[in-house]
């Protein structure tokens, strides 16, 4: 009878499961919208419809799986629910409105003010515009005026695009839909990245740019040039210095090609790098923002005047480390470990003044597991888990992750989030193709003990001396 019923109705169990998941996700969104006033219902509906369009694109792609579709729906619902909670905090709880929110995060406040300046035209007389991300946000004001809800839907859209592009990249690299799904899940489990998709900072936009570039570079096709060029152009609107990391990826991903194809690849990719440098110069002439040259030279007061915990950390490594390249190199392992561990998995309420969802950013254990599997891939699973192109993209991600270690002394871990989509396919490949390996489980147990001991040490150190 069940077989007969399925044939007559034409509805598969997978479609039923996704329909139930979609109904539950929509219910959660609108219940939270009702319980937490302040957010614009129209902006929430528009953002939900836009992200549903992203889900439709994923569903029609070669990387689609039912598990991936449900994962994407849950992630979208979680991001939109986080936005509603944050807007409630910025508006109703603080006595402000959707058009005039109370933003304590200086980066978010700067972006908001820049967006207003671009919207009302006052930017022409403003010499303090930080970057062009405010211009992107101002586009959401055109339909109905300034709205923090509409502005945050840009972040949700970037998070959605990142998940989809990660799955598509993993599919191209491995040809395995299971790996593409697991890669998407791995990115969705990096709590700091997902929390960034609910606040008004440009980090999630940068992450999306790198995911876009990775999709174009992992397998060169006719459209690859446009994908990478789009990533470079979008990155120039926000963190133009990281275009140099895209250029690094353009070069690294040319290496796996056979010698006969490598020359043609290098010519195409050299043109991309030249265009990228030209766009950096154009963007630099249009905005005022720190460049990587100044940061590497240590000529800017870049990481010193932040908060007490960071100043205490500088007391350990030496305040002059900020301006001394040799000391940065000497302390590089400690700086890298610091960047990997933060935000620390305690004091969850510490950053909630910037938005309640930042409590979620402190839940770092999935990220620590992500790192463990990534290290295992580099050490023991490069051949078993994938091909040379997967290794090239993974190494590109590792180098990109290390750049903020030097530039920001490992104290601003959100700068390294852009490397997560580049590393996720390797993590997915290990989990799918190497999960039966005894060495993997031995490593994970040993790693858990090391991380637990390290976190206990840091916890006692922080609460005793900082």
Coordinates of C-alpha atoms in Angstrom, one line a residue:
X1 CA 0.0 0.0 0.0
X2 CA 2.9 2.4 0.8
X3 CA 4.5 1.8 -2.6
X4 CA 1.2 2.3 -4.3
X5 CA 0.5 5.5 -2.4
X6 CA 3.9 7.0 -3.3
X7 CA 3.4 6.2 -6.9
X8 CA 0.0 7.8 -7.1
X9 CA 0.8 10.9 -5.1
X10 CA 4.3 11.4 -6.6
X11 CA 5.6 12.8 -3.3
X12 CA 8.9 11.3 -2.1
X13 CA 9.8 11.1 1.6
X14 CA 12.6 13.5 1.0
X15 CA 10.2 16.2 -0.2
X16 CA 7.9 15.6 2.8
X17 CA 10.9 15.9 5.2
X18 CA 11.9 19.2 3.6
X19 CA 8.4 20.5 3.6
X20 CA 8.1 19.8 7.3
X21 CA 11.5 21.4 8.0
X22 CA 10.5 24.5 6.0
X23 CA 7.2 24.8 7.9
X24 CA 8.9 24.5 11.3
X25 CA 11.6 27.0 10.3
X26 CA 9.0 29.6 9.2
X27 CA 7.0 29.0 12.3
X28 CA 10.1 29.6 14.5
X29 CA 10.8 32.9 12.6
X30 CA 7.4 34.3 12.9
X31 CA 6.9 33.2 16.5
X32 CA 10.2 35.0 17.5
X33 CA 9.1 38.0 15.4
X34 CA 5.9 38.2 17.5
X35 CA 7.6 37.6 20.8
X36 CA 10.5 40.1 20.2
X37 CA 9.1 43.3 18.8
X38 CA 11.2 45.9 17.0
X39 CA 12.2 44.3 13.8
X40 CA 10.5 45.3 10.5
X41 CA 8.1 42.5 9.5
X42 CA 8.4 43.6 5.8
X43 CA 12.2 43.4 5.9
X44 CA 12.1 40.0 7.6
X45 CA 9.7 38.7 5.0
X46 CA 11.8 40.1 2.2
X47 CA 14.9 38.6 3.6
X48 CA 13.2 35.2 4.1
X49 CA 12.0 35.2 0.5
X50 CA 15.5 36.2 -0.8
X51 CA 17.2 33.4 1.2
X52 CA 14.5 31.0 -0.1
X53 CA 15.7 31.9 -3.5
X54 CA 19.2 30.8 -2.5
X55 CA 17.8 27.6 -1.2
X56 CA 16.1 27.1 -4.6
X57 CA 19.5 27.6 -6.4
X58 CA 21.1 25.1 -4.1
X59 CA 18.2 22.6 -4.7
X60 CA 18.8 22.7 -8.4
X61 CA 22.5 22.4 -8.2
X62 CA 24.6 19.2 -8.6
X63 CA 25.6 19.4 -5.0
X64 CA 22.1 19.1 -3.6
X65 CA 21.1 16.5 -1.0
X66 CA 18.1 16.3 1.3
X67 CA 20.3 16.7 4.4
X68 CA 22.0 19.7 2.8
X69 CA 18.7 21.3 2.0
X70 CA 17.4 20.8 5.6
X71 CA 20.7 22.1 7.0
X72 CA 20.5 25.2 4.8
X73 CA 16.9 25.9 5.9
X74 CA 17.8 25.5 9.6
X75 CA 20.8 27.8 9.2
X76 CA 18.8 30.5 7.4
X77 CA 16.1 30.3 10.1
X78 CA 18.7 30.5 12.9
X79 CA 20.3 33.6 11.3
X80 CA 17.0 35.4 10.7
X81 CA 15.9 34.6 14.3
X82 CA 19.3 36.0 15.5
X83 CA 18.7 39.2 13.6
X84 CA 15.2 39.6 15.1
X85 CA 16.7 39.1 18.6
X86 CA 19.5 41.6 17.9
X87 CA 17.1 44.2 16.5
X88 CA 14.8 43.8 19.5
X89 CA 17.9 44.6 21.7
X90 CA 18.9 47.6 19.5
X91 CA 15.4 49.1 19.4
X92 CA 12.6 48.0 21.7
X93 CA 14.8 47.1 24.6
X94 CA 16.8 50.3 24.3
X95 CA 13.9 52.6 23.6
X96 CA 14.9 53.3 20.0
X97 CA 13.4 52.4 16.6
X98 CA 14.1 50.3 13.6
X99 CA 15.1 53.5 11.7
X100 CA 17.2 54.8 14.6
X101 CA 18.8 51.8 16.4
X102 CA 21.1 52.0 19.4
X103 CA 24.4 50.4 18.2
X104 CA 27.2 50.1 20.8
X105 CA 29.6 48.2 18.5
X106 CA 31.8 50.9 17.0
X107 CA 32.2 49.0 13.7
X108 CA 28.5 48.5 13.4
X109 CA 27.8 52.1 14.3
X110 CA 30.3 53.3 11.7
X111 CA 28.8 51.2 9.0
X112 CA 25.3 52.4 9.9
X113 CA 26.4 56.1 9.8
X114 CA 28.2 55.6 6.5
X115 CA 25.0 54.0 5.1
X116 CA 23.0 57.0 6.2
X117 CA 25.6 59.3 4.7
X118 CA 25.4 57.5 1.3
X119 CA 21.6 57.4 1.5
X120 CA 21.1 61.1 2.1
X121 CA 24.0 62.2 0.0
X122 CA 26.1 63.8 2.8
X123 CA 29.0 61.5 2.1
X124 CA 30.2 64.0 -0.6
X125 CA 31.3 66.3 2.2
X126 CA 32.4 63.6 4.7
X127 CA 36.2 62.8 4.9
X128 CA 35.9 60.1 7.5
X129 CA 34.1 57.4 5.4
X130 CA 35.7 54.1 6.5
X131 CA 34.9 52.0 3.5
X132 CA 32.2 51.4 0.8
X133 CA 30.3 48.7 2.8
X134 CA 28.0 51.5 3.9
X135 CA 27.1 52.1 0.3
X136 CA 26.0 48.5 0.0
X137 CA 23.9 48.7 3.1
X138 CA 22.3 52.0 1.9
X139 CA 20.8 50.1 -1.0
X140 CA 18.5 48.4 1.4
X141 CA 17.1 51.8 2.5
X142 CA 15.8 52.6 -1.0
X143 CA 12.4 50.8 -0.8
X144 CA 11.2 52.1 2.6
X145 CA 13.9 54.2 4.2
X146 CA 16.5 53.4 6.8
X147 CA 16.0 50.1 8.6
X148 CA 18.4 48.2 10.7
X149 CA 16.4 45.0 10.0
X150 CA 16.9 45.4 6.3
X151 CA 20.6 46.2 6.8
X152 CA 21.1 43.0 8.8
X153 CA 19.4 41.0 6.1
X154 CA 22.5 41.7 3.9
X155 CA 24.5 39.8 6.5
X156 CA 22.0 36.9 6.5
X157 CA 22.2 36.8 2.7
X158 CA 26.0 36.6 2.8
X159 CA 25.8 33.8 5.3
X160 CA 23.4 31.9 3.1
X161 CA 25.6 32.4 0.0
X162 CA 28.6 31.3 2.0
X163 CA 27.0 28.0 2.9
X164 CA 25.8 27.3 -0.7
X165 CA 29.1 28.2 -2.3
X166 CA 31.0 26.0 0.2
X167 CA 28.9 23.0 -0.8
X168 CA 29.3 23.8 -4.5
X169 CA 33.1 24.1 -4.1
X170 CA 33.3 20.8 -2.2
X171 CA 31.3 19.2 -4.9
X172 CA 33.7 20.5 -7.6
X173 CA 36.8 19.4 -5.6
X174 CA 35.7 15.9 -4.7
X175 CA 32.7 15.0 -6.9
X176 CA 31.0 13.6 -3.8
X177 CA 27.6 15.0 -2.6
X178 CA 28.2 13.6 0.8
X179 CA 31.3 15.6 1.2
X180 CA 29.6 18.8 -0.1
X181 CA 26.9 18.3 2.5
X182 CA 29.3 17.6 5.4
X183 CA 31.4 20.7 4.3
X184 CA 28.3 22.9 4.5
X185 CA 27.4 21.5 8.0
X186 CA 31.0 22.1 9.1
X187 CA 30.8 25.8 8.2
X188 CA 27.3 26.1 9.8
X189 CA 28.8 24.7 13.0
X190 CA 31.4 27.4 13.3
X191 CA 29.5 29.5 15.7
X192 CA 31.5 32.7 15.4
X193 CA 31.0 32.8 11.7
X194 CA 27.2 32.2 12.0
X195 CA 27.0 34.9 14.7
X196 CA 28.7 37.3 12.4
X197 CA 25.8 36.8 9.9
X198 CA 23.5 38.5 12.5
X199 CA 25.4 41.7 13.2
X200 CA 26.2 44.8 11.2
X201 CA 29.9 44.1 10.5
X202 CA 31.6 43.4 7.2
X203 CA 33.3 40.1 8.2
X204 CA 30.6 37.9 6.8
X205 CA 30.7 39.8 3.5
X206 CA 34.4 39.1 3.4
X207 CA 33.8 35.4 4.1
X208 CA 31.3 35.3 1.2
X209 CA 33.9 36.9 -1.1
X210 CA 36.4 34.2 -0.3
X211 CA 33.8 31.5 -0.8
X212 CA 33.0 33.0 -4.2
X213 CA 36.7 33.1 -5.2
X214 CA 37.2 29.5 -4.1
X215 CA 34.2 28.3 -6.2
X216 CA 35.7 30.0 -9.3
X217 CA 39.3 28.8 -8.7
X218 CA 38.7 25.2 -7.6
X219 CA 38.0 24.1 -11.2
X220 CA 38.7 26.5 -14.0
X221 CA 35.8 26.9 -16.4
X222 CA 34.6 29.7 -18.7
X223 CA 32.8 31.4 -15.8
X224 CA 35.7 31.1 -13.4
X225 CA 37.2 34.4 -14.4
X226 CA 33.9 36.2 -13.7
X227 CA 33.5 34.5 -10.3
X228 CA 36.9 35.5 -9.1
X229 CA 36.6 39.0 -10.5
X230 CA 33.3 39.4 -8.7
X231 CA 34.9 38.3 -5.5
X232 CA 37.8 40.8 -5.9
X233 CA 35.4 43.6 -6.7
X234 CA 33.2 42.9 -3.7
X235 CA 36.2 42.6 -1.5
X236 CA 37.4 46.0 -2.6
X237 CA 34.2 47.5 -1.1
X238 CA 35.2 46.3 2.4
X239 CA 38.6 44.9 3.2
X240 CA 40.6 45.6 0.1
X241 CA 43.9 44.6 1.7
X242 CA 42.7 40.9 1.7
X243 CA 42.6 41.0 -2.1
X244 CA 46.3 40.0 -1.8
X245 CA 45.1 36.8 -0.2
X246 CA 42.8 36.2 -3.2
X247 CA 45.8 36.8 -5.4
X248 CA 47.7 34.2 -3.4
X249 CA 44.8 31.7 -4.0
X250 CA 44.9 32.5 -7.8
X251 CA 48.6 31.5 -7.8
X252 CA 48.4 28.4 -5.6
X253 CA 45.4 26.8 -7.4
X254 CA 47.4 27.0 -10.7
X255 CA 50.0 24.6 -9.4
X256 CA 48.0 21.3 -9.6
X257 CA 47.4 21.7 -13.3
X258 CA 49.6 19.6 -15.7
X259 CA 52.7 21.3 -17.1
X260 CA 51.0 21.6 -20.5
X261 CA 48.1 23.6 -19.1
X262 CA 50.0 25.5 -16.5
X263 CA 51.3 28.2 -18.8
X264 CA 47.8 29.1 -20.1
X265 CA 46.5 29.1 -16.6
X266 CA 49.2 31.4 -15.4
X267 CA 48.4 33.9 -18.1
X268 CA 44.7 34.0 -17.2
X269 CA 45.4 34.2 -13.5
X270 CA 48.1 36.9 -14.0
X271 CA 45.5 39.0 -15.6
X272 CA 43.2 38.5 -12.6
X273 CA 45.9 39.6 -10.3
X274 CA 46.7 42.7 -12.3
X275 CA 43.0 43.6 -12.3
X276 CA 42.8 43.0 -8.6
X277 CA 45.7 45.3 -7.9
X278 CA 44.1 48.0 -10.1
X279 CA 40.9 47.7 -8.2
X280 CA 42.7 48.0 -4.9
X281 CA 44.3 51.3 -6.1
X282 CA 40.9 52.6 -7.3
X283 CA 39.2 51.7 -4.0
X284 CA 42.0 53.1 -2.0
X285 CA 41.8 56.4 -3.8
X286 CA 38.0 56.5 -3.0
X287 CA 38.1 55.7 0.7
X288 CA 40.1 56.2 3.8
X289 CA 41.0 52.9 5.5
X290 CA 44.2 51.2 6.8
X291 CA 46.2 49.3 4.2
X292 CA 48.1 46.2 4.8
X293 CA 51.3 48.1 4.1
X294 CA 50.8 50.3 7.2
X295 CA 49.8 47.3 9.3
X296 CA 52.8 45.2 8.3
X297 CA 55.1 48.1 9.0
X298 CA 53.5 48.6 12.4
X299 CA 53.0 52.3 11.7
X300 CA 49.4 52.4 13.0
X301 CA 48.0 52.2 16.5
X302 CA 46.3 49.0 15.3
X303 CA 45.7 46.7 18.2
X304 CA 46.7 48.6 21.3
X305 CA 43.8 50.5 22.6
X306 CA 41.0 47.9 22.8
X307 CA 40.2 46.4 26.1
X308 CA 41.7 45.3 29.4
X309 CA 42.0 41.6 28.5
X310 CA 43.9 42.4 25.3
X311 CA 46.2 44.9 27.1
X312 CA 47.0 42.2 29.6
X313 CA 47.9 39.8 26.7
X314 CA 50.2 42.5 25.3
X315 CA 51.9 42.7 28.7
X316 CA 52.8 39.0 28.4
X317 CA 54.2 39.2 24.9
X318 CA 55.5 42.7 25.2
X319 CA 53.8 45.9 24.0
X320 CA 56.6 46.6 21.5
X321 CA 55.7 43.4 19.7
X322 CA 53.0 45.4 17.9
X323 CA 55.7 47.4 16.0
X324 CA 58.6 44.8 15.9
X325 CA 58.3 42.2 13.1
X326 CA 61.0 40.1 14.6
X327 CA 59.1 39.8 17.9
X328 CA 56.0 38.9 16.0
X329 CA 57.8 36.1 14.3
X330 CA 59.3 34.9 17.6
X331 CA 55.9 34.8 19.3
X332 CA 54.0 33.6 16.2
X333 CA 53.1 30.1 17.6
X334 CA 51.6 31.8 20.7
X335 CA 49.8 34.4 18.6
X336 CA 48.4 31.6 16.4
X337 CA 47.2 29.7 19.4
X338 CA 45.5 32.8 20.8
X339 CA 43.7 33.4 17.5
X340 CA 42.5 29.8 17.3
X341 CA 41.1 29.8 20.9
X342 CA 39.2 33.1 20.9
X343 CA 36.5 33.9 21.6
X344 CA 37.0 31.8 24.7
X345 CA 34.2 29.4 25.6
X346 CA 33.2 31.2 28.8
X347 CA 32.0 34.6 29.8
X348 CA 29.1 34.2 27.2
X349 CA 27.5 37.5 28.3
X350 CA 30.7 39.5 27.8
X351 CA 29.9 40.7 24.3
X352 CA 26.2 40.7 24.3
X353 CA 26.1 44.5 24.6
X354 CA 26.8 44.3 20.8
X355 CA 23.9 41.9 20.2
X356 CA 22.6 38.9 22.1
X357 CA 23.8 36.5 19.4
X358 CA 27.4 37.2 20.2
X359 CA 26.9 34.9 23.2
X360 CA 26.7 32.1 20.6
X361 CA 30.1 33.2 19.2
X362 CA 31.7 32.1 22.4
X363 CA 30.6 28.5 21.9
X364 CA 33.8 27.5 20.3
X365 CA 33.9 23.7 20.7
X366 CA 32.7 22.9 17.2
X367 CA 35.4 25.2 15.9
X368 CA 38.0 23.4 17.9
X369 CA 36.8 20.1 16.4
X370 CA 36.9 21.7 13.0
X371 CA 40.6 22.6 13.7
X372 CA 41.4 19.1 14.8
X373 CA 40.1 17.5 11.7
X374 CA 41.8 20.1 9.5
X375 CA 45.1 19.3 11.2
X376 CA 44.6 15.6 10.6
X377 CA 44.0 16.2 6.9
X378 CA 47.3 18.1 6.6
X379 CA 49.2 15.5 8.6
X380 CA 47.8 12.2 7.5
X381 CA 45.0 12.3 5.0
X382 CA 46.0 14.4 2.0
X383 CA 46.1 11.5 -0.4
X384 CA 43.2 9.5 1.0
X385 CA 40.8 12.4 1.3
X386 CA 41.2 14.1 -2.0
X387 CA 43.3 15.3 -5.0
X388 CA 46.0 17.9 -5.5
X389 CA 43.4 20.7 -6.1
X390 CA 41.8 20.0 -2.7
X391 CA 45.2 20.2 -1.1
X392 CA 45.9 23.5 -2.9
X393 CA 42.7 25.1 -1.8
X394 CA 43.3 23.8 1.7
X395 CA 46.8 25.3 1.9
X396 CA 45.4 28.6 0.5
X397 CA 43.0 28.6 3.4
X398 CA 45.7 27.8 6.0
X399 CA 47.9 30.7 4.7
X400 CA 44.9 33.0 4.7
X401 CA 44.1 32.1 8.3
X402 CA 47.7 32.9 9.4
X403 CA 47.7 36.4 7.9
X404 CA 45.7 38.0 10.8
X405 CA 48.0 36.2 13.2
X406 CA 50.8 38.5 12.0
X407 CA 48.8 41.6 11.2
X408 CA 46.6 41.7 14.3
X409 CA 48.8 39.7 16.6
X410 CA 46.2 36.9 16.8
X411 CA 43.8 39.1 18.9
X412 CA 41.1 39.6 16.3
X413 CA 40.0 36.1 15.3
X414 CA 37.1 37.3 13.1
X415 CA 39.6 38.5 10.5
X416 CA 40.5 34.8 9.9
X417 CA 36.9 33.7 9.4
X418 CA 37.3 34.2 5.6
X419 CA 39.5 31.1 5.6
X420 CA 36.8 28.8 6.9
X421 CA 35.1 28.1 3.5
X422 CA 38.5 27.3 2.0
X423 CA 39.3 24.7 4.7
X424 CA 35.8 23.2 5.0
X425 CA 36.0 20.8 2.0
X426 CA 39.1 19.2 3.5
X427 CA 37.2 18.7 6.8
X428 CA 34.3 17.2 5.0
X429 CA 36.5 14.9 3.0
X430 CA 38.1 13.5 6.1
X431 CA 34.8 13.0 7.9
X432 CA 33.4 11.1 4.9
X433 CA 36.4 9.2 3.6
X434 CA 38.5 8.6 6.7
X435 CA 36.0 8.3 9.5
X436 CA 36.8 4.6 9.9
X437 CA 40.5 5.2 10.5
X438 CA 41.7 4.3 13.9
X439 CA 44.4 6.9 13.8
X440 CA 41.8 9.7 13.4
X441 CA 39.9 8.7 16.6
X442 CA 43.2 8.3 18.5
X443 CA 44.2 11.8 17.4
X444 CA 40.8 13.3 18.3
X445 CA 41.0 11.8 21.8
X446 CA 44.5 13.1 22.3
X447 CA 43.5 16.5 20.9
X448 CA 40.5 16.7 23.2
X449 CA 42.8 16.1 26.2
X450 CA 45.3 18.8 25.0
X451 CA 42.6 21.3 24.3
X452 CA 40.9 20.7 27.6
X453 CA 44.1 21.1 29.5
X454 CA 45.0 24.2 27.5
X455 CA 41.6 25.8 28.2
X456 CA 41.8 25.1 31.9
X457 CA 45.2 26.7 32.0
X458 CA 44.0 29.8 30.1
X459 CA 40.9 30.0 32.3
X460 CA 42.9 30.1 35.4
X461 CA 45.5 32.5 34.0
X462 CA 42.8 34.9 32.8
X463 CA 40.8 34.9 36.0
X464 CA 43.9 35.1 38.2
X465 CA 46.0 37.8 36.4
X466 CA 43.8 39.5 33.8

